[in-house]
PDB file of C-alpha atoms in Angstrom:
ATOM      1  CA  UNK A1183     -22.172  -6.018 -22.913  1.00  0.00           C
ATOM      2  CA  UNK A1184     -24.465  -8.395 -21.027  1.00  0.00           C
ATOM      3  CA  UNK A1185     -26.986  -6.694 -18.767  1.00  0.00           C
ATOM      4  CA  UNK A1186     -29.404  -8.411 -16.411  1.00  0.00           C
ATOM      5  CA  UNK A1187     -32.630  -6.781 -15.240  1.00  0.00           C
ATOM      6  CA  UNK A1188     -35.059  -7.996 -12.600  1.00  0.00           C
ATOM      7  CA  UNK A1189     -38.652  -6.880 -12.263  1.00  0.00           C
ATOM      8  CA  UNK A1190     -40.211  -6.017  -9.885  1.00  0.00           C
ATOM      9  CA  UNK A1191     -37.611  -4.539  -7.528  1.00  0.00           C
ATOM     10  CA  UNK A1192     -39.844  -5.315  -4.569  1.00  0.00           C
ATOM     11  CA  UNK A1193     -42.917  -7.439  -3.988  1.00  0.00           C
ATOM     12  CA  UNK A1194     -45.204  -7.962  -0.999  1.00  0.00           C
ATOM     13  CA  UNK A1195     -47.747 -10.793  -0.980  1.00  0.00           C
ATOM     14  CA  UNK A1196     -49.927 -12.552   1.592  1.00  0.00           C
ATOM     15  CA  UNK A1197     -48.937 -16.020   2.688  1.00  0.00           C
ATOM     16  CA  UNK A1198     -50.144 -18.826   0.412  1.00  0.00           C
ATOM     17  CA  UNK A1199     -50.015 -16.916  -2.868  1.00  0.00           C
ATOM     18  CA  UNK A1200     -48.238 -18.222  -5.931  1.00  0.00           C
ATOM     19  CA  UNK A1201     -45.865 -15.657  -7.422  1.00  0.00           C
ATOM     20  CA  UNK A1202     -43.539 -15.074 -10.348  1.00  0.00           C
ATOM     21  CA  UNK A1203     -40.258 -13.168 -10.370  1.00  0.00           C
ATOM     22  CA  UNK A1204     -38.895 -11.995 -13.694  1.00  0.00           C
ATOM     23  CA  UNK A1205     -35.369 -11.766 -15.065  1.00  0.00           C
ATOM     24  CA  UNK A1206     -34.284 -10.540 -18.492  1.00  0.00           C
ATOM     25  CA  UNK A1207     -30.863 -10.463 -20.123  1.00  0.00           C
ATOM     26  CA  UNK A1208     -29.645  -8.654 -23.219  1.00  0.00           C
ATOM     27  CA  UNK A1209     -27.298 -11.243 -24.783  1.00  0.00           C
ATOM     28  CA  UNK A1210     -28.776 -14.689 -25.447  1.00  0.00           C
ATOM     29  CA  UNK A1211     -25.311 -16.310 -25.686  1.00  0.00           C
ATOM     30  CA  UNK A1212     -25.173 -17.628 -22.145  1.00  0.00           C
ATOM     31  CA  UNK A1213     -23.652 -20.746 -20.604  1.00  0.00           C
ATOM     32  CA  UNK A1214     -26.145 -21.034 -17.767  1.00  0.00           C
ATOM     33  CA  UNK A1215     -28.511 -19.006 -15.595  1.00  0.00           C
ATOM     34  CA  UNK A1216     -28.807 -19.242 -11.846  1.00  0.00           C
ATOM     35  CA  UNK A1217     -31.275 -18.049  -9.237  1.00  0.00           C
ATOM     36  CA  UNK A1218     -30.008 -17.229  -5.757  1.00  0.00           C
ATOM     37  CA  UNK A1219     -31.563 -16.197  -2.484  1.00  0.00           C
ATOM     38  CA  UNK A1220     -29.935 -13.640  -0.176  1.00  0.00           C
ATOM     39  CA  UNK A1221     -31.026 -13.096   3.419  1.00  0.00           C
ATOM     40  CA  UNK A1222     -30.076  -9.814   5.159  1.00  0.00           C
ATOM     41  CA  UNK A1223     -26.421  -9.755   6.201  1.00  0.00           C
ATOM     42  CA  UNK A1224     -25.765 -13.119   4.613  1.00  0.00           C
ATOM     43  CA  UNK A1225     -24.184 -14.491   1.480  1.00  0.00           C
ATOM     44  CA  UNK A1226     -26.057 -16.027  -1.425  1.00  0.00           C
ATOM     45  CA  UNK A1227     -27.698 -19.433  -1.460  1.00  0.00           C
ATOM     46  CA  UNK A1228     -28.035 -21.151  -4.821  1.00  0.00           C
ATOM     47  CA  UNK A1229     -31.644 -22.146  -5.566  1.00  0.00           C
ATOM     48  CA  UNK A1230     -31.667 -23.387  -9.144  1.00  0.00           C
ATOM     49  CA  UNK A1231     -29.199 -23.608 -12.022  1.00  0.00           C
ATOM     50  CA  UNK A1232     -30.422 -23.944 -15.604  1.00  0.00           C
ATOM     51  CA  UNK A1233     -27.946 -24.930 -18.288  1.00  0.00           C
ATOM     52  CA  UNK A1234     -28.282 -23.127 -21.623  1.00  0.00           C
ATOM     53  CA  UNK A1235     -29.665 -26.298 -23.242  1.00  0.00           C
ATOM     54  CA  UNK A1236     -32.409 -26.691 -20.620  1.00  0.00           C
ATOM     55  CA  UNK A1237     -35.840 -25.070 -20.466  1.00  0.00           C
ATOM     56  CA  UNK A1238     -36.609 -25.397 -16.768  1.00  0.00           C
ATOM     57  CA  UNK A1239     -35.542 -26.717 -13.395  1.00  0.00           C
ATOM     58  CA  UNK A1240     -37.626 -27.563 -10.347  1.00  0.00           C
ATOM     59  CA  UNK A1241     -36.814 -27.870  -6.681  1.00  0.00           C
ATOM     60  CA  UNK A1242     -39.650 -28.295  -4.212  1.00  0.00           C
ATOM     61  CA  UNK A1243     -41.968 -25.282  -4.460  1.00  0.00           C
ATOM     62  CA  UNK A1244     -39.615 -23.508  -6.859  1.00  0.00           C
ATOM     63  CA  UNK A1245     -39.637 -23.712 -10.632  1.00  0.00           C
ATOM     64  CA  UNK A1246     -37.333 -21.733 -12.897  1.00  0.00           C
ATOM     65  CA  UNK A1247     -37.781 -21.436 -16.648  1.00  0.00           C
ATOM     66  CA  UNK A1248     -35.381 -20.232 -19.317  1.00  0.00           C
ATOM     67  CA  UNK A1249     -36.163 -18.841 -22.764  1.00  0.00           C
ATOM     68  CA  UNK A1250     -32.778 -18.003 -24.252  1.00  0.00           C
ATOM     69  CA  UNK A1251     -34.105 -16.670 -27.538  1.00  0.00           C
ATOM     70  CA  UNK A1252     -36.188 -14.008 -25.831  1.00  0.00           C
ATOM     71  CA  UNK A1253     -33.621 -13.393 -23.085  1.00  0.00           C
ATOM     72  CA  UNK A1254     -35.964 -14.226 -20.227  1.00  0.00           C
ATOM     73  CA  UNK A1255     -36.171 -16.366 -17.126  1.00  0.00           C
ATOM     74  CA  UNK A1256     -38.880 -16.642 -14.493  1.00  0.00           C
ATOM     75  CA  UNK A1257     -38.793 -18.003 -10.972  1.00  0.00           C
ATOM     76  CA  UNK A1258     -42.132 -19.376  -9.851  1.00  0.00           C
ATOM     77  CA  UNK A1259     -42.737 -19.828  -6.123  1.00  0.00           C
ATOM     78  CA  UNK A1260     -45.770 -21.888  -5.185  1.00  0.00           C
ATOM     79  CA  UNK A1261     -47.733 -21.487  -1.968  1.00  0.00           C
ATOM     80  CA  UNK A1262     -45.474 -18.754  -0.574  1.00  0.00           C
ATOM     81  CA  UNK A1263     -44.499 -18.788   3.118  1.00  0.00           C
ATOM     82  CA  UNK A1264     -43.142 -16.064   5.435  1.00  0.00           C
ATOM     83  CA  UNK A1265     -39.816 -17.925   5.414  1.00  0.00           C
ATOM     84  CA  UNK A1266     -39.549 -17.201   1.686  1.00  0.00           C
ATOM     85  CA  UNK A1267     -39.028 -13.513   2.504  1.00  0.00           C
ATOM     86  CA  UNK A1268     -35.608 -12.577   1.112  1.00  0.00           C
ATOM     87  CA  UNK A1269     -33.951 -10.959  -1.898  1.00  0.00           C
ATOM     88  CA  UNK A1270     -33.917 -13.145  -5.002  1.00  0.00           C
ATOM     89  CA  UNK A1271     -31.082 -12.662  -7.463  1.00  0.00           C
ATOM     90  CA  UNK A1272     -30.824 -13.813 -11.051  1.00  0.00           C
ATOM     91  CA  UNK A1273     -27.369 -14.267 -12.585  1.00  0.00           C
ATOM     92  CA  UNK A1274     -26.109 -15.335 -16.003  1.00  0.00           C
ATOM     93  CA  UNK A1275     -22.801 -16.986 -16.821  1.00  0.00           C
ATOM     94  CA  UNK A1276     -21.581 -15.673 -20.200  1.00  0.00           C
ATOM     95  CA  UNK A1277     -19.164 -18.594 -20.585  1.00  0.00           C
ATOM     96  CA  UNK A1278     -17.925 -21.710 -18.837  1.00  0.00           C
ATOM     97  CA  UNK A1279     -15.435 -19.708 -16.762  1.00  0.00           C
ATOM     98  CA  UNK A1280     -18.215 -19.331 -14.209  1.00  0.00           C
ATOM     99  CA  UNK A1281     -18.046 -15.539 -13.869  1.00  0.00           C
ATOM    100  CA  UNK A1282     -21.593 -14.378 -13.101  1.00  0.00           C
ATOM    101  CA  UNK A1283     -23.395 -11.198 -14.091  1.00  0.00           C
ATOM    102  CA  UNK A1284     -26.136 -10.350 -11.622  1.00  0.00           C
ATOM    103  CA  UNK A1285     -29.396  -8.470 -11.721  1.00  0.00           C
ATOM    104  CA  UNK A1286     -30.182  -6.096  -8.889  1.00  0.00           C
ATOM    105  CA  UNK A1287     -32.633  -8.472  -7.286  1.00  0.00           C
ATOM    106  CA  UNK A1288     -36.263  -8.627  -6.234  1.00  0.00           C
ATOM    107  CA  UNK A1289     -36.938  -8.169  -2.532  1.00  0.00           C
ATOM    108  CA  UNK A1290     -39.849 -10.367  -1.526  1.00  0.00           C
ATOM    109  CA  UNK A1291     -41.919 -10.008   1.615  1.00  0.00           C
ATOM    110  CA  UNK A1292     -44.472 -12.703   2.419  1.00  0.00           C
ATOM    111  CA  UNK A1293     -46.903 -11.558   5.102  1.00  0.00           C
ATOM    112  CA  UNK A1294     -48.403 -14.079   7.539  1.00  0.00           C
TER     113      UNK A1294
ATOM    114  CA  UNK B 620     -16.008 -26.104   8.016  1.00  0.00           C
ATOM    115  CA  UNK B 621     -18.373 -27.128   5.270  1.00  0.00           C
ATOM    116  CA  UNK B 622     -18.916 -23.738   3.674  1.00  0.00           C
ATOM    117  CA  UNK B 623     -16.961 -20.813   2.269  1.00  0.00           C
ATOM    118  CA  UNK B 624     -15.448 -18.850   5.134  1.00  0.00           C
ATOM    119  CA  UNK B 625     -14.572 -15.159   4.948  1.00  0.00           C
ATOM    120  CA  UNK B 626     -12.742 -12.998   7.439  1.00  0.00           C
ATOM    121  CA  UNK B 627     -13.069 -10.536   8.936  1.00  0.00           C
ATOM    122  CA  UNK B 628     -16.865 -10.335   8.871  1.00  0.00           C
ATOM    123  CA  UNK B 629     -16.668  -6.581   9.419  1.00  0.00           C
ATOM    124  CA  UNK B 630     -13.830  -4.121   8.868  1.00  0.00           C
ATOM    125  CA  UNK B 631     -13.818  -0.401   9.589  1.00  0.00           C
ATOM    126  CA  UNK B 632     -10.765   1.554   8.515  1.00  0.00           C
ATOM    127  CA  UNK B 633      -9.661   5.066   7.736  1.00  0.00           C
ATOM    128  CA  UNK B 634      -9.367   6.402   4.220  1.00  0.00           C
ATOM    129  CA  UNK B 635      -5.886   5.822   2.842  1.00  0.00           C
ATOM    130  CA  UNK B 636      -5.173   2.643   4.803  1.00  0.00           C
ATOM    131  CA  UNK B 637      -4.571  -0.736   3.178  1.00  0.00           C
ATOM    132  CA  UNK B 638      -6.917  -3.655   3.923  1.00  0.00           C
ATOM    133  CA  UNK B 639      -6.651  -7.383   3.369  1.00  0.00           C
ATOM    134  CA  UNK B 640      -9.695  -9.629   3.078  1.00  0.00           C
ATOM    135  CA  UNK B 641      -9.488 -13.397   3.335  1.00  0.00           C
ATOM    136  CA  UNK B 642     -11.475 -16.223   1.777  1.00  0.00           C
ATOM    137  CA  UNK B 643     -11.278 -19.931   2.598  1.00  0.00           C
ATOM    138  CA  UNK B 644     -13.095 -21.864  -0.137  1.00  0.00           C
ATOM    139  CA  UNK B 645     -14.752 -25.230   0.193  1.00  0.00           C
ATOM    140  CA  UNK B 646     -12.153 -28.005   0.116  1.00  0.00           C
ATOM    141  CA  UNK B 647     -11.772 -29.427  -3.390  1.00  0.00           C
ATOM    142  CA  UNK B 648     -13.227 -26.411  -5.144  1.00  0.00           C
ATOM    143  CA  UNK B 649     -10.834 -25.459  -7.905  1.00  0.00           C
ATOM    144  CA  UNK B 650     -12.466 -22.156  -8.857  1.00  0.00           C
ATOM    145  CA  UNK B 651     -12.738 -19.094  -6.629  1.00  0.00           C
ATOM    146  CA  UNK B 652     -14.448 -15.772  -7.294  1.00  0.00           C
ATOM    147  CA  UNK B 653     -14.533 -12.346  -5.676  1.00  0.00           C
ATOM    148  CA  UNK B 654     -17.557 -10.055  -6.023  1.00  0.00           C
ATOM    149  CA  UNK B 655     -18.417  -6.638  -4.598  1.00  0.00           C
ATOM    150  CA  UNK B 656     -21.880  -5.519  -3.499  1.00  0.00           C
ATOM    151  CA  UNK B 657     -22.212  -1.790  -2.930  1.00  0.00           C
ATOM    152  CA  UNK B 658     -25.246  -0.384  -1.141  1.00  0.00           C
ATOM    153  CA  UNK B 659     -28.253  -0.286  -3.435  1.00  0.00           C
ATOM    154  CA  UNK B 660     -26.384  -1.930  -6.302  1.00  0.00           C
ATOM    155  CA  UNK B 661     -26.101  -5.416  -7.689  1.00  0.00           C
ATOM    156  CA  UNK B 662     -23.150  -7.727  -7.267  1.00  0.00           C
ATOM    157  CA  UNK B 663     -20.142  -6.843  -9.405  1.00  0.00           C
ATOM    158  CA  UNK B 664     -17.622  -9.465 -10.500  1.00  0.00           C
ATOM    159  CA  UNK B 665     -14.046  -8.621  -9.506  1.00  0.00           C
ATOM    160  CA  UNK B 666     -11.735 -11.576 -10.240  1.00  0.00           C
ATOM    161  CA  UNK B 667     -11.791 -15.308 -10.943  1.00  0.00           C
ATOM    162  CA  UNK B 668      -9.165 -17.913  -9.995  1.00  0.00           C
ATOM    163  CA  UNK B 669      -8.737 -21.360 -11.461  1.00  0.00           C
ATOM    164  CA  UNK B 670      -6.271 -23.011  -9.110  1.00  0.00           C
ATOM    165  CA  UNK B 671      -3.764 -20.295  -8.267  1.00  0.00           C
ATOM    166  CA  UNK B 672      -3.898 -18.538 -11.625  1.00  0.00           C
ATOM    167  CA  UNK B 673      -6.280 -15.682 -12.411  1.00  0.00           C
ATOM    168  CA  UNK B 674      -7.466 -15.928 -16.027  1.00  0.00           C
ATOM    169  CA  UNK B 675     -10.028 -13.164 -15.548  1.00  0.00           C
ATOM    170  CA  UNK B 676      -9.175  -9.996 -13.608  1.00  0.00           C
ATOM    171  CA  UNK B 677     -11.459  -7.827 -15.709  1.00  0.00           C
ATOM    172  CA  UNK B 678     -13.618  -6.680 -12.814  1.00  0.00           C
ATOM    173  CA  UNK B 679     -10.889  -5.179 -10.641  1.00  0.00           C
ATOM    174  CA  UNK B 680     -11.861  -1.475 -10.547  1.00  0.00           C
ATOM    175  CA  UNK B 681      -8.363   0.006 -10.254  1.00  0.00           C
ATOM    176  CA  UNK B 682      -4.715  -0.889  -9.695  1.00  0.00           C
ATOM    177  CA  UNK B 683      -5.313  -0.364  -5.967  1.00  0.00           C
ATOM    178  CA  UNK B 684      -7.064  -3.743  -5.993  1.00  0.00           C
ATOM    179  CA  UNK B 685      -5.132  -7.013  -6.164  1.00  0.00           C
ATOM    180  CA  UNK B 686      -5.750 -10.625  -5.233  1.00  0.00           C
ATOM    181  CA  UNK B 687      -3.792 -13.801  -4.886  1.00  0.00           C
ATOM    182  CA  UNK B 688      -4.529 -17.421  -4.177  1.00  0.00           C
ATOM    183  CA  UNK B 689      -2.359 -20.158  -2.724  1.00  0.00           C
ATOM    184  CA  UNK B 690      -2.857 -23.350  -4.715  1.00  0.00           C
ATOM    185  CA  UNK B 691      -6.509 -24.373  -4.523  1.00  0.00           C
ATOM    186  CA  UNK B 692      -6.828 -22.886  -1.078  1.00  0.00           C
ATOM    187  CA  UNK B 693      -6.994 -19.515   0.606  1.00  0.00           C
ATOM    188  CA  UNK B 694      -7.339 -16.285  -1.340  1.00  0.00           C
ATOM    189  CA  UNK B 695      -6.680 -12.730  -0.182  1.00  0.00           C
ATOM    190  CA  UNK B 696      -8.083  -9.561  -1.730  1.00  0.00           C
ATOM    191  CA  UNK B 697      -5.973  -6.498  -0.972  1.00  0.00           C
ATOM    192  CA  UNK B 698      -7.137  -2.921  -1.373  1.00  0.00           C
ATOM    193  CA  UNK B 699      -4.407  -0.294  -1.101  1.00  0.00           C
ATOM    194  CA  UNK B 700      -4.938   3.344  -0.167  1.00  0.00           C
ATOM    195  CA  UNK B 701      -8.643   2.795   0.467  1.00  0.00           C
ATOM    196  CA  UNK B 702     -11.207   5.360  -0.672  1.00  0.00           C
ATOM    197  CA  UNK B 703     -14.730   5.927   0.592  1.00  0.00           C
ATOM    198  CA  UNK B 704     -16.185   4.460  -2.601  1.00  0.00           C
ATOM    199  CA  UNK B 705     -14.530   1.157  -1.681  1.00  0.00           C
ATOM    200  CA  UNK B 706     -17.124   0.746   1.088  1.00  0.00           C
ATOM    201  CA  UNK B 707     -19.111  -2.368   0.219  1.00  0.00           C
ATOM    202  CA  UNK B 708     -19.695  -5.997   1.091  1.00  0.00           C
ATOM    203  CA  UNK B 709     -17.021  -8.164  -0.511  1.00  0.00           C
ATOM    204  CA  UNK B 710     -18.268 -11.667  -1.277  1.00  0.00           C
ATOM    205  CA  UNK B 711     -16.230 -14.736  -2.121  1.00  0.00           C
ATOM    206  CA  UNK B 712     -17.551 -17.839  -3.879  1.00  0.00           C
ATOM    207  CA  UNK B 713     -16.105 -21.176  -4.924  1.00  0.00           C
ATOM    208  CA  UNK B 714     -17.129 -24.101  -7.071  1.00  0.00           C
ATOM    209  CA  UNK B 715     -15.932 -27.140  -8.951  1.00  0.00           C
ATOM    210  CA  UNK B 716     -16.597 -27.652 -12.653  1.00  0.00           C
ATOM    211  CA  UNK B 717     -20.048 -26.496 -13.730  1.00  0.00           C
ATOM    212  CA  UNK B 718     -21.591 -26.798 -10.274  1.00  0.00           C
ATOM    213  CA  UNK B 719     -23.338 -23.791  -8.649  1.00  0.00           C
ATOM    214  CA  UNK B 720     -21.134 -21.300  -6.857  1.00  0.00           C
ATOM    215  CA  UNK B 721     -21.190 -21.438  -3.057  1.00  0.00           C
ATOM    216  CA  UNK B 722     -20.912 -18.049  -1.380  1.00  0.00           C
ATOM    217  CA  UNK B 723     -19.482 -16.944   1.940  1.00  0.00           C
ATOM    218  CA  UNK B 724     -21.279 -14.446   4.178  1.00  0.00           C
ATOM    219  CA  UNK B 725     -18.994 -11.639   3.013  1.00  0.00           C
ATOM    220  CA  UNK B 726     -16.823  -8.975   4.595  1.00  0.00           C
ATOM    221  CA  UNK B 727     -18.570  -5.665   5.242  1.00  0.00           C
ATOM    222  CA  UNK B 728     -15.948  -2.966   4.624  1.00  0.00           C
ATOM    223  CA  UNK B 729     -16.539   0.579   5.822  1.00  0.00           C
ATOM    224  CA  UNK B 730     -14.110   3.367   4.943  1.00  0.00           C
ATOM    225  CA  UNK B 731     -14.334   6.411   7.188  1.00  0.00           C
TER     226      UNK B 731
END
């Protein structure tokens, strides 16, 4: 059974720091991996999607890497801003049906 | 609208009552998903629709839960004889092909 774990559960950093959020999964047979952002009381916003054949994806200040063999992904946020404060969720798709299995998230607070 | 729309945004009901939650996906999105997010827990997959058929219902927690979808349009999630453990935020998402899933803001369900 695929399980997704995110470490740390919570993180507080001063504005301007670079930071890394970690995601691990138990079964390397995945179709893709996605990172989402969730603001309080809101749904999820897709940040980056990495196909199983890819190693990384970049969007602006965000970079996500994927190492399928070790069952790990990282989300790197450069030059963090208070507006980055949110919960970040990692999810894996076991197959092309699109069903996602989520980690419990990392709640990030960026202090001005 | 441009995004996934869910209604109602909040629902409070008494234990034992039936509830119906609605999801309007993005136009043209063939796939639709329901997830549940209980307090302090990660998102749990409930059911996946491709068109109006449901090839994966594996996440429905009991036979009190059912869902249907009309064509490639609106979906309703019905919970019969609600229990307190059904209290959660119910999130709907839609996508097309291998594109990222787009989420609605969810329905916050509270069972008294």
